[in-house]
XYZ file of N, CA and C in Angstrom:
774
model
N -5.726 9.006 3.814
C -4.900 10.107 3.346
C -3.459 9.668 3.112
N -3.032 8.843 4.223
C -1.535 8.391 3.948
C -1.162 7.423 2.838
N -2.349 6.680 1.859
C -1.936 6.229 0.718
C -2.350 7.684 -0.549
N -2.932 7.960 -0.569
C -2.604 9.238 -1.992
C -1.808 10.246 -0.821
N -1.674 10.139 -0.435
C 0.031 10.693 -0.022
C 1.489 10.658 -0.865
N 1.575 8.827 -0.308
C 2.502 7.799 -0.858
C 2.535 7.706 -2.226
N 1.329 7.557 -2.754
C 0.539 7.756 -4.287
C 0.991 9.097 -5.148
N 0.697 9.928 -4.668
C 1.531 11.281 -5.094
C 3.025 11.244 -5.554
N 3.414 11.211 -4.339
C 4.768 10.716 -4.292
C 5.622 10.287 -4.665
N 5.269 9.202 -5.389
C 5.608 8.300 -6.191
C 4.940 8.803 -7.315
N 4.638 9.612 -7.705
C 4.093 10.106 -8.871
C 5.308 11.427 -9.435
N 5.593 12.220 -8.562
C 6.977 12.635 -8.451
C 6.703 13.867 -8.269
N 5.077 14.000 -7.239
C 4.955 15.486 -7.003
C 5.451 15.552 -5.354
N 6.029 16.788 -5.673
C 6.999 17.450 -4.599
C 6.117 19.137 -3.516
N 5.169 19.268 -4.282
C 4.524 20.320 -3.447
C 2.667 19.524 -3.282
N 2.488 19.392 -1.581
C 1.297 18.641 -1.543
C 0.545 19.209 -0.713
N -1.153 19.705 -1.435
C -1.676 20.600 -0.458
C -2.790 19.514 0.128
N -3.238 19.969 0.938
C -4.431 19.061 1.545
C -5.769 19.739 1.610
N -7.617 19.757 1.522
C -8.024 20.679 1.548
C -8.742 19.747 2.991
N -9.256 20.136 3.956
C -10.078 19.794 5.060
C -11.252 20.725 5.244
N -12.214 19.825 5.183
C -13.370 20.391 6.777
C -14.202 19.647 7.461
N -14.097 18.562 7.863
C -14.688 17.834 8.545
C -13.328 17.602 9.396
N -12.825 17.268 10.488
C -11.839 17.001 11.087
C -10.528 17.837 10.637
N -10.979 18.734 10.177
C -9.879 19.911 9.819
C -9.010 20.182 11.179
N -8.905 20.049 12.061
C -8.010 20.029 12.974
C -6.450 18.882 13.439
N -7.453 17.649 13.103
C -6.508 16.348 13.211
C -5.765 16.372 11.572
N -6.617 16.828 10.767
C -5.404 17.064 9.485
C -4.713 18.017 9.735
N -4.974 19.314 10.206
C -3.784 20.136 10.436
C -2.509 19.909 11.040
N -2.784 19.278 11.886
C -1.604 18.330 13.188
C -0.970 17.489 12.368
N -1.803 16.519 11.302
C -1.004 15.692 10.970
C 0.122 16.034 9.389
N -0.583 17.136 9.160
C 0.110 17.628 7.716
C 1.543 18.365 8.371
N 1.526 19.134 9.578
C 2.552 19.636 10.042
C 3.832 18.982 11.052
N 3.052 17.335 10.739
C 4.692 16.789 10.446
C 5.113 16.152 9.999
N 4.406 16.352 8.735
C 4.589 15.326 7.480
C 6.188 15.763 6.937
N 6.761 17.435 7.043
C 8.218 17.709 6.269
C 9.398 16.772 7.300
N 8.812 16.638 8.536
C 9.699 15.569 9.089
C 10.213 14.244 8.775
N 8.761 13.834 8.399
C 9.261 12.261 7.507
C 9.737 12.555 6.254
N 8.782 13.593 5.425
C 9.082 13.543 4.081
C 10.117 14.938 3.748
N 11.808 14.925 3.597
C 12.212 15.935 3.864
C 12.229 16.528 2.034
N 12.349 17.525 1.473
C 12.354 17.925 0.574
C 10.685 17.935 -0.257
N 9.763 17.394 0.465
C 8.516 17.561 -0.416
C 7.433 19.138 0.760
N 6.813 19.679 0.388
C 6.259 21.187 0.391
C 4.743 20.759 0.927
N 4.395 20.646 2.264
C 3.158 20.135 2.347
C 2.042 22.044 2.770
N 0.761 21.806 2.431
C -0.080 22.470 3.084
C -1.480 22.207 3.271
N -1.779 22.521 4.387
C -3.490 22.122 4.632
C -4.205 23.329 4.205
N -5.310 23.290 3.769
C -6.096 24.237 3.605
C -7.910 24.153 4.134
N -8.017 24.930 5.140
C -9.560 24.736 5.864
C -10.722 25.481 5.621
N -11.437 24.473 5.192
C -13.070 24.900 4.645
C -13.649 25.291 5.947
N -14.329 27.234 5.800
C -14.599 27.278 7.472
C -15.996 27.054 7.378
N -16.439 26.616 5.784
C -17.769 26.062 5.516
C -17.613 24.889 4.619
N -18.883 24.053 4.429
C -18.376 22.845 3.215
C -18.638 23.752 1.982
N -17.869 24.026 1.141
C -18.341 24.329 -0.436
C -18.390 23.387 -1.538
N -18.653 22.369 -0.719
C -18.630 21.229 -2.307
C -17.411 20.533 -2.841
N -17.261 19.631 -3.931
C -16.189 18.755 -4.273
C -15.523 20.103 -5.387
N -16.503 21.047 -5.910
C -15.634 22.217 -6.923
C -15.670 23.507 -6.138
N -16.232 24.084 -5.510
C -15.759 24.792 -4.978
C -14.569 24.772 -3.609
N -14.379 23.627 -3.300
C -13.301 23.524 -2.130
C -11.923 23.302 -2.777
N -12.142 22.831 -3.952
C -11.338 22.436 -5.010
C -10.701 24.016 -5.678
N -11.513 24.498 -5.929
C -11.212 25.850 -6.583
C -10.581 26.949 -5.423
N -10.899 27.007 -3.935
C -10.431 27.649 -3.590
C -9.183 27.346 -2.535
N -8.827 26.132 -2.359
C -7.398 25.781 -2.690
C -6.946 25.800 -3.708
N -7.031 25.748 -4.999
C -5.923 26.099 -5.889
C -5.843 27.565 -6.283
N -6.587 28.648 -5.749
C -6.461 30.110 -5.659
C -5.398 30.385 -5.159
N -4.666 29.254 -4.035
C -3.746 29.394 -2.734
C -2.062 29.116 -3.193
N -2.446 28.210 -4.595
C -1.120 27.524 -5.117
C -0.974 28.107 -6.192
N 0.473 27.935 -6.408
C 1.362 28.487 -7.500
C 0.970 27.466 -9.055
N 1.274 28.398 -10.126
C 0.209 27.970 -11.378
C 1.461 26.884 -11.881
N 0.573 25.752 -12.350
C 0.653 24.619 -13.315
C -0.154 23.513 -12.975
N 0.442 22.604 -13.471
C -0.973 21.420 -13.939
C -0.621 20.887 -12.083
N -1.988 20.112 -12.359
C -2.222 19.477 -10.858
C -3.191 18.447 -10.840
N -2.211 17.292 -9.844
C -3.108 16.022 -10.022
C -3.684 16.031 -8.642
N -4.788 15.792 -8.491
C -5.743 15.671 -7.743
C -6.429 14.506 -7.072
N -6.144 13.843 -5.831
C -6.379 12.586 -4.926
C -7.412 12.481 -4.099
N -8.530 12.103 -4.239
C -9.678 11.808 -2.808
C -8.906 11.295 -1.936
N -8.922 11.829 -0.591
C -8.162 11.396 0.672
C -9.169 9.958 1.002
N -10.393 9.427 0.431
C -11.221 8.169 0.734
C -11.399 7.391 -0.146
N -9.875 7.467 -1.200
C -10.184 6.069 -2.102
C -8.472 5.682 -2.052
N -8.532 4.227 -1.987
C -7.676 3.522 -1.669
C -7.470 2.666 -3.502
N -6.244 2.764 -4.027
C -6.110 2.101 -5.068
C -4.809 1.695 -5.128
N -3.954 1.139 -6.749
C -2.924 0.850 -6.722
C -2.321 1.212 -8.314
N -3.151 2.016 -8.894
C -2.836 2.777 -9.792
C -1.744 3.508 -9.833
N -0.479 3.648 -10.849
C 0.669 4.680 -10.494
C 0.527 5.934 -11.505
N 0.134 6.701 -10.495
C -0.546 7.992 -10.453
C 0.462 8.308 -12.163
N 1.511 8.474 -12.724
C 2.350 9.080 -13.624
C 1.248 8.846 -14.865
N 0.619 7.717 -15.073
C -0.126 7.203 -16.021
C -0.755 8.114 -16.366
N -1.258 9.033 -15.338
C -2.578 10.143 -15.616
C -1.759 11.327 -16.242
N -0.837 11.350 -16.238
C -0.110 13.063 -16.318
C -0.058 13.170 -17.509
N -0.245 14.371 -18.211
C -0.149 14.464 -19.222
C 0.386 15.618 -19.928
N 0.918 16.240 -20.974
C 2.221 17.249 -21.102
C 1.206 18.203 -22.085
N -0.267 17.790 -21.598
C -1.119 19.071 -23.017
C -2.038 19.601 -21.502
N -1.279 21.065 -21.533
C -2.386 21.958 -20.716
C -3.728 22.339 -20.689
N -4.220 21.927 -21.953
C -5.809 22.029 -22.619
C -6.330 21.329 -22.100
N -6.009 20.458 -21.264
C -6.837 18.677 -21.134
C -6.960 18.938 -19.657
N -7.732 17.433 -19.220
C -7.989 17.194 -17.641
C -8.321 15.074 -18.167
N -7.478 14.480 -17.507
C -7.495 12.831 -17.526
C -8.394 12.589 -16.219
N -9.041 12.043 -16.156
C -9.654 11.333 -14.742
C -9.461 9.733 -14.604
N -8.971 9.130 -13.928
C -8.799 8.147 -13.174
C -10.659 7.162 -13.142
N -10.745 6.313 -13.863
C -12.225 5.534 -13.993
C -12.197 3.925 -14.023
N -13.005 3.584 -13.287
C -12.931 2.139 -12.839
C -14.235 1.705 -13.322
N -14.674 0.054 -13.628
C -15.912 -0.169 -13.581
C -17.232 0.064 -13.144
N -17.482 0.681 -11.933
C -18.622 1.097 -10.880
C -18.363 1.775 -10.047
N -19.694 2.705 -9.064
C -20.556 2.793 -10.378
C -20.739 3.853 -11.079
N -21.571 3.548 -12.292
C -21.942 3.708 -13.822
C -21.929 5.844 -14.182
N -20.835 6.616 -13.824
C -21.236 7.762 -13.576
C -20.641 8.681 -14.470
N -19.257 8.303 -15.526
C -19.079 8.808 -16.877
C -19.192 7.744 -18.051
N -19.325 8.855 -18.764
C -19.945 7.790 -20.661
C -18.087 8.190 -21.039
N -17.697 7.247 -21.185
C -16.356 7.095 -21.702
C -16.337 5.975 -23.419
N -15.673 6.560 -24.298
C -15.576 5.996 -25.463
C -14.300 6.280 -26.344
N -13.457 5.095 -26.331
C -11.880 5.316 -26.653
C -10.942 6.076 -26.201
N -11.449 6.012 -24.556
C -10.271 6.554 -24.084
C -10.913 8.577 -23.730
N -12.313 8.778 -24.180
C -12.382 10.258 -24.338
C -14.003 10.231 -23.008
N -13.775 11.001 -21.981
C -15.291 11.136 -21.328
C -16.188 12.286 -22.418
N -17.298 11.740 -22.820
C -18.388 12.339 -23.791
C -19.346 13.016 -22.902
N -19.543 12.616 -21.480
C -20.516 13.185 -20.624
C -20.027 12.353 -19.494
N -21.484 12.710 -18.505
C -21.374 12.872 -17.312
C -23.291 12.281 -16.458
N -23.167 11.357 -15.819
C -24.363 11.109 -15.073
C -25.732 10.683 -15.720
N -25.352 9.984 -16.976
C -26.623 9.873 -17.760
C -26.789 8.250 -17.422
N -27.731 7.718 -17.317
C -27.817 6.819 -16.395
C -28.111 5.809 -17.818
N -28.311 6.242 -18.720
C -28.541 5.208 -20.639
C -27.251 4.501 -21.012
N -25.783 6.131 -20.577
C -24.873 6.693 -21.895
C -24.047 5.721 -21.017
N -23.594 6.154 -19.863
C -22.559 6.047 -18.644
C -21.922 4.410 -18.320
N -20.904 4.879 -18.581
C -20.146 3.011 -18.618
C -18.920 2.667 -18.137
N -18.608 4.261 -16.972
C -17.273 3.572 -16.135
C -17.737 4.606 -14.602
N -16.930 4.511 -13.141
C -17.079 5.093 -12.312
C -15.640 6.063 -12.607
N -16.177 7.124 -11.737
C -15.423 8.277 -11.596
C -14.302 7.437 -9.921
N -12.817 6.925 -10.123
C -12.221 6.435 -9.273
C -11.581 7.615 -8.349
N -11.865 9.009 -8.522
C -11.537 10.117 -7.486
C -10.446 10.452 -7.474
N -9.777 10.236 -8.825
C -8.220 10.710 -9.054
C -8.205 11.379 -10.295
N -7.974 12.742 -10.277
C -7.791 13.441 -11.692
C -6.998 14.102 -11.742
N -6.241 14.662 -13.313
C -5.059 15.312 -13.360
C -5.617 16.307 -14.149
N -4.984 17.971 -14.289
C -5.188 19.070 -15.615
C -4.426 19.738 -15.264
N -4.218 20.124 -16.879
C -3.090 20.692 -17.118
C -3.243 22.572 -16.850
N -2.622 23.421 -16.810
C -2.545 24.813 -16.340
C -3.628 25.393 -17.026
N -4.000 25.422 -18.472
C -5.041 25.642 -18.985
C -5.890 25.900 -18.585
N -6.606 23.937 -18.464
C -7.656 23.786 -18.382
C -7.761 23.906 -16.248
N -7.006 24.185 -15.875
C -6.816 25.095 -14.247
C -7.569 26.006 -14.391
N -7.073 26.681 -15.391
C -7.124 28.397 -14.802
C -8.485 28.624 -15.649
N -8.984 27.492 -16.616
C -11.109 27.873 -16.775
C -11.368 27.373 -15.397
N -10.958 26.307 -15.084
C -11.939 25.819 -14.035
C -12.250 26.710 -12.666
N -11.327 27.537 -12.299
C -11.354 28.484 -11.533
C -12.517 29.661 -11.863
N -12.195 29.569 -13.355
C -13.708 30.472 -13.519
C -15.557 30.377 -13.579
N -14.923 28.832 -12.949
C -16.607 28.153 -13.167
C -16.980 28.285 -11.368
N -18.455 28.278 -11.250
C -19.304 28.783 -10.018
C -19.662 27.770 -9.560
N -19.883 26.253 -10.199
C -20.478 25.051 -9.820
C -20.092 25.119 -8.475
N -20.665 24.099 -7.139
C -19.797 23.363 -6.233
C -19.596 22.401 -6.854
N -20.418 22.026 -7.866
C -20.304 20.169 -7.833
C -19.420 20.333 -8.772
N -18.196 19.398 -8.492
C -17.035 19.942 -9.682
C -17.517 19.013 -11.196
N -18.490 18.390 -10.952
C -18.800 17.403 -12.136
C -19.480 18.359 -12.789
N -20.602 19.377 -12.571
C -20.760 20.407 -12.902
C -20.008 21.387 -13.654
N -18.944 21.325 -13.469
C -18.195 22.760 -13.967
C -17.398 21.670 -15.177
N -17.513 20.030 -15.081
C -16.645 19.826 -15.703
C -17.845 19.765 -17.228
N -19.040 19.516 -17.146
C -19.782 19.316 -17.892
C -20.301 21.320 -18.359
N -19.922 21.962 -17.776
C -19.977 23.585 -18.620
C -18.817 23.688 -19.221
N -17.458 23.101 -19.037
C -16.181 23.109 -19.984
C -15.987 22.415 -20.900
N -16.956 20.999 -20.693
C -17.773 20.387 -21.968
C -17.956 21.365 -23.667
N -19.166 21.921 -22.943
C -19.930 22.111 -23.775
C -19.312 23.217 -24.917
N -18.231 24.002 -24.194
C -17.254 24.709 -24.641
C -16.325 24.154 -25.125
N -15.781 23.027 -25.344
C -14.948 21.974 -26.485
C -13.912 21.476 -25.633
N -13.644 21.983 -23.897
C -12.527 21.258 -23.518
C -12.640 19.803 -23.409
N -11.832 19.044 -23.413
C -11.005 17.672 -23.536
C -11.311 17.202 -21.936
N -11.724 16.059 -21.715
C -11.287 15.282 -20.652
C -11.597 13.567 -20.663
N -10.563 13.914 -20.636
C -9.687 12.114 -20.967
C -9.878 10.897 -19.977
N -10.001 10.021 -20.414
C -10.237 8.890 -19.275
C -8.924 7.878 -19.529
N -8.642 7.601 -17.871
C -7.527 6.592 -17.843
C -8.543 5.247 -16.977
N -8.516 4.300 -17.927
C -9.316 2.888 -17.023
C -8.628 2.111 -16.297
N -9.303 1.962 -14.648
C -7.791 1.041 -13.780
C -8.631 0.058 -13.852
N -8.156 -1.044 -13.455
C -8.989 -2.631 -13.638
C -8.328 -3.390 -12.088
N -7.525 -2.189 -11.393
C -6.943 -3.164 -10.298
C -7.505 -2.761 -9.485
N -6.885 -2.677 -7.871
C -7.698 -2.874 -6.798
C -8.110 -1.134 -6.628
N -8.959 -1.281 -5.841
C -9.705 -0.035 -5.903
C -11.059 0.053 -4.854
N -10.998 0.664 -3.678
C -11.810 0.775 -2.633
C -12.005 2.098 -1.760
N -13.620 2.015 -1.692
C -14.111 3.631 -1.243
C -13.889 3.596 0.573
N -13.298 4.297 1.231
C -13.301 4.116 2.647
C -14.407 5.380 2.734
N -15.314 6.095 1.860
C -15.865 6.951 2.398
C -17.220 6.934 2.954
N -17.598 5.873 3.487
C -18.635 5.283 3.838
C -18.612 4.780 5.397
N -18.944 5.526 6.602
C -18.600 5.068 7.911
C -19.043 3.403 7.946
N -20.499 2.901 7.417
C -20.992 1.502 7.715
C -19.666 1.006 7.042
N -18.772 1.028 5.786
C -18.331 0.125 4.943
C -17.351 -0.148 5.685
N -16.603 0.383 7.111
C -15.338 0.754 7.420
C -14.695 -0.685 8.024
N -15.817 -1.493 8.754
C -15.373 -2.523 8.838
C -15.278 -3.668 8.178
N -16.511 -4.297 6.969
C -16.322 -4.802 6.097
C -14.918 -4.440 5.507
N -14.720 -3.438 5.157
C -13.765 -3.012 4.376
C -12.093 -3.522 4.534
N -12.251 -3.533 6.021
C -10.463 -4.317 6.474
C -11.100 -5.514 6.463
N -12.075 -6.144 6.200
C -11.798 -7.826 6.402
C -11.433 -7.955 4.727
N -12.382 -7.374 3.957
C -11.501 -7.745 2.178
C -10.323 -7.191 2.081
N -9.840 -5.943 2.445
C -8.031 -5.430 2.431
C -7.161 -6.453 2.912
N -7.881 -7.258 4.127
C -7.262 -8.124 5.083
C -6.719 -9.220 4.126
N -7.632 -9.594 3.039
C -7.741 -11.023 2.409
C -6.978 -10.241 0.967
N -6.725 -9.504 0.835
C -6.108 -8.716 -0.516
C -4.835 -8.713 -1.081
N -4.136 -9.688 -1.372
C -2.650 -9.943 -2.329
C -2.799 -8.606 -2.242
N -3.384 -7.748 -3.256
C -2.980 -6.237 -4.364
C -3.319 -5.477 -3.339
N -3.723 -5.813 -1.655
C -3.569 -4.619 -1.308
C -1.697 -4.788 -0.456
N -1.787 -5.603 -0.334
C -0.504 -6.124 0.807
C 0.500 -5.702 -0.478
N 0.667 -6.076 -1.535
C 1.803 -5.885 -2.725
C 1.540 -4.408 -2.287
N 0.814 -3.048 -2.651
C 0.650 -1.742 -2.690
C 1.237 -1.578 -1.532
N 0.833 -1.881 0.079
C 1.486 -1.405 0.630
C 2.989 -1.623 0.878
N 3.422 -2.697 0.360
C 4.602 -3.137 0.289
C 5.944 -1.880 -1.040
N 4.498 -2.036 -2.104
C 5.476 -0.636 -3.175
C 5.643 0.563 -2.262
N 4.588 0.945 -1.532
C 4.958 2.398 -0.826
C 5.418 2.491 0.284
N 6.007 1.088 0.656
C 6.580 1.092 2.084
C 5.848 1.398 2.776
N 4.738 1.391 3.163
C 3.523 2.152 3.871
C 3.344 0.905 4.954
N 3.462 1.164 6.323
C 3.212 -0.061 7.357
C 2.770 1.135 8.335
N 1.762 0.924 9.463
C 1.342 1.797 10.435
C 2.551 2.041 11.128
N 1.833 3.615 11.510
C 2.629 4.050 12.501
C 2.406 4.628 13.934
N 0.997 3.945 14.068
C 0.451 4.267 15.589
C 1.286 4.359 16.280
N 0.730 4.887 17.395
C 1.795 4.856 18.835
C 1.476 3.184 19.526
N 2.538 2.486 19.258
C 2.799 1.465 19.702
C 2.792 1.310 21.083
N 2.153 2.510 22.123
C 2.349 1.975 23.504
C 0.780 2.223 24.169
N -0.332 2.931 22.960
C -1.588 2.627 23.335
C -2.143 1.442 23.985
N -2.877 1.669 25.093
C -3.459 0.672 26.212
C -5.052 1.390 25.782
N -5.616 0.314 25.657
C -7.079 0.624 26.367
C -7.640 -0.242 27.120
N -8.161 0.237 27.955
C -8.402 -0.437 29.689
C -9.852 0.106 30.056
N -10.142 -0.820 30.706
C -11.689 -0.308 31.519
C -11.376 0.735 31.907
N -10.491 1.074 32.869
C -10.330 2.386 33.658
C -10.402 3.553 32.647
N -9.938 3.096 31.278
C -9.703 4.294 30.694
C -11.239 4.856 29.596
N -12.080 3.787 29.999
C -13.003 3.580 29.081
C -14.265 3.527 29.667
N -14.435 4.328 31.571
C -15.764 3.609 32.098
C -16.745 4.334 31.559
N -16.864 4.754 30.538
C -18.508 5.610 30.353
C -18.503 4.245 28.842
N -17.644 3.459 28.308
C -17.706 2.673 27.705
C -17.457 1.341 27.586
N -17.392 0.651 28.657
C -16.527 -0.445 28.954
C -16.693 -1.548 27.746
N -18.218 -1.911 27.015
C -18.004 -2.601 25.657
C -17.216 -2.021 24.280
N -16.929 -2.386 23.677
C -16.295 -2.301 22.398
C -17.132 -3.142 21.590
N -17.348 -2.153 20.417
C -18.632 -3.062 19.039
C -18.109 -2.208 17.810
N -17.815 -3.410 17.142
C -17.612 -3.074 15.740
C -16.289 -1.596 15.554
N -15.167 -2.131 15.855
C -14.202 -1.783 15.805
C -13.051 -1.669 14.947
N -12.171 -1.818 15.106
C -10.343 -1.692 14.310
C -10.021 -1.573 15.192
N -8.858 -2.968 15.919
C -7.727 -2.200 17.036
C -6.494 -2.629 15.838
N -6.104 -1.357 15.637
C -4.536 -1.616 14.913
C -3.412 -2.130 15.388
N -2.449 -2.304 15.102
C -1.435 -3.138 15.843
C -0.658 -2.244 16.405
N -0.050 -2.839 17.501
C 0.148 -2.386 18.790
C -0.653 -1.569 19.811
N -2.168 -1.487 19.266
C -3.120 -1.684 20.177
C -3.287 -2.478 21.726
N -3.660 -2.100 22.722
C -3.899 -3.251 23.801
C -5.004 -3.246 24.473
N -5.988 -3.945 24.705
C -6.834 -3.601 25.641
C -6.967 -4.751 26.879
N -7.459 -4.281 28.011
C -8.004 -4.794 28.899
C -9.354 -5.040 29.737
N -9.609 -5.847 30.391
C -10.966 -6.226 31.056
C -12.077 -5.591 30.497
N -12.026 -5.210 28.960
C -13.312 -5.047 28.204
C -13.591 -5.962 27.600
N -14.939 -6.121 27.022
C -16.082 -7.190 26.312
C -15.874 -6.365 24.599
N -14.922 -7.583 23.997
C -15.126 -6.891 22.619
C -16.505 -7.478 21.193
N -16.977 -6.769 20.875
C -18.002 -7.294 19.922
C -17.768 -7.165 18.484
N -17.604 -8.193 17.380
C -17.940 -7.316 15.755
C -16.303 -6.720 15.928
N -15.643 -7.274 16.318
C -14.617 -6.488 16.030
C -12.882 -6.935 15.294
N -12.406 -6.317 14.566
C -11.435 -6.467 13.810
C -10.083 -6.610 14.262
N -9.296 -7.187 14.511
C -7.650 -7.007 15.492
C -6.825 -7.277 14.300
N -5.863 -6.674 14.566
C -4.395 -6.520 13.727
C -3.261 -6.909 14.313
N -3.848 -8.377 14.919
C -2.447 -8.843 15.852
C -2.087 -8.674 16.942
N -3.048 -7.701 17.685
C -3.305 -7.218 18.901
C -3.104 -7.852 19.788
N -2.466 -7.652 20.590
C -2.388 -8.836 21.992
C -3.301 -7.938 22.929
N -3.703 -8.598 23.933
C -4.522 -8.025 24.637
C -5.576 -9.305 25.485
N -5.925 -9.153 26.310
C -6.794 -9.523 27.073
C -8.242 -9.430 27.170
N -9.447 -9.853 27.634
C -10.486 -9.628 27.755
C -11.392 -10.873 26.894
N -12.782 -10.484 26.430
C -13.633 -11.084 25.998
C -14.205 -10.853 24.226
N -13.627 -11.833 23.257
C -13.384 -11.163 22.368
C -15.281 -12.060 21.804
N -15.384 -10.931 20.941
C -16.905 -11.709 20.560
C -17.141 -11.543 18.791
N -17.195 -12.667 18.002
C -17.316 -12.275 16.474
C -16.488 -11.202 15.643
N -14.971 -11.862 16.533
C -13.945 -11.122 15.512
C -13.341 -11.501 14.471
N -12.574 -10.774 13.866
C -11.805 -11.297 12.906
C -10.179 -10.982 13.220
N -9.454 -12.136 13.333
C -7.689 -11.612 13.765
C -7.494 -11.601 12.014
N -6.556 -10.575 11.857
C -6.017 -10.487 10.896
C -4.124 -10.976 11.135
């Protein structure tokens, strides 16, 4: 979440809503002290007290916000795209953000023609889209959840949606197995270290976390992990696991120091 945050941001939007329901609690906490760091930008969470899908959760946070165009960020894709590229000054339209894989819009000069045809289809949907007030205020009138759905009934009705192709770095964290693979290639990543370097983005854990047997006896191993930096642990057996410079003690087993 804290890079299409940064991503936004730098895009030069100033009012940022969030939608949650899976851990809708730890986003609430963390959106309400986001005006602390970020002073002059307008944050809000908004909580699904059910899942309604990628278009209906979509649609009923923007019921909540004030009308004009709006660019739109998966809180589980990590890229280095600068979001302005997508914006666009025609309210009729909607641009989506599309990368090589995988294979899930038919894109041709720049225009998406469809959607999920497994013949036509020749870029991935990268989980970043922009539209303009317009084409907002149909989409609100469509019933789909699946917002790919509602985008393929605004289709068929002549609206516009545009493809922007990124060719740079670009990674799904929405996959629990991928989570550790995933920091050993970020780990090894020029374009991700340059990105976090453009957004100033460096952790901000609490630097005085300990984890200790005592604090851990219904768990005393550790397998297949992330200890972030300024992490610490003690007299545990670590397995499969990832460190970020971590000092710490114990038994480390098939890690990777970053």
């Amino acid at each position: 979440a804290e890079f299409g945050l940064r991503l936004l941001m730098e895009a030069g939007c100033r009012r940022i809503a969030l939608n949650a329901c899976h851990l809708a609690g730890q986003l609430e906490d963390w959106t309400a002290a986001l005006p602390a760091r970020f002073p002059g930008v307008t944050f809000s969470c908004h909580r699904e007290t059910e899942l309604l899908g990628t278009g209906g959760g979509l649609r009923a946070m923007l019921e909540q916000l004030p009308p004009g165009p709006v660019l739109v960020h998966n809180g589980d894709v990590i890229h280095d795209c600068p979001l302005k590229r997508l914006c666009d000054a025609d309210p009729n339209r909607a641009r989506l953000l599309v990368q090589q894989a995988p294979c899930v819009v038919e894109v041709d000069q720049g225009r998406v023609l469809g959607f999920r045809d497994p013949l036509r289809s020749t870029h991935g949907f990268a989980g970043v889209h922009w539209m303009g007030q317009a084409f907002r205020a149909r989409l609100l009138d469509c019933r789909q959840a699946d917002l790919i759905e509602s985008w393929q009934e605004m289709q068929l009705e002549g609206w516009v949606i545009q493809a922007e192709h990124h060719t740079g770095l670009w990674e799904d964290l929405g996959r629990v197995g991928d989570y550790l693979p995933l920091h050993v290639r970020l780990g090894a990543s020029e374009d991700y270290h340059a990105l976090c370097r453009r957004l100033e983005l460096k952790p901000d854990w609490d630097d005085t976390l300990e984890v200790s047997a005592s604090a851990l006896e219904s768990h005393p191993d550790w397998r297949t992990t992330v200890l972030w930096p300024g992490a610490r642990w003690t007299g545990a057996s670590l397995e499969s696991i990832i460190t970020c410079q971590t000092p710490g003690s114990g038994t480390l087993k098939g890690e990777i120091v970053l």
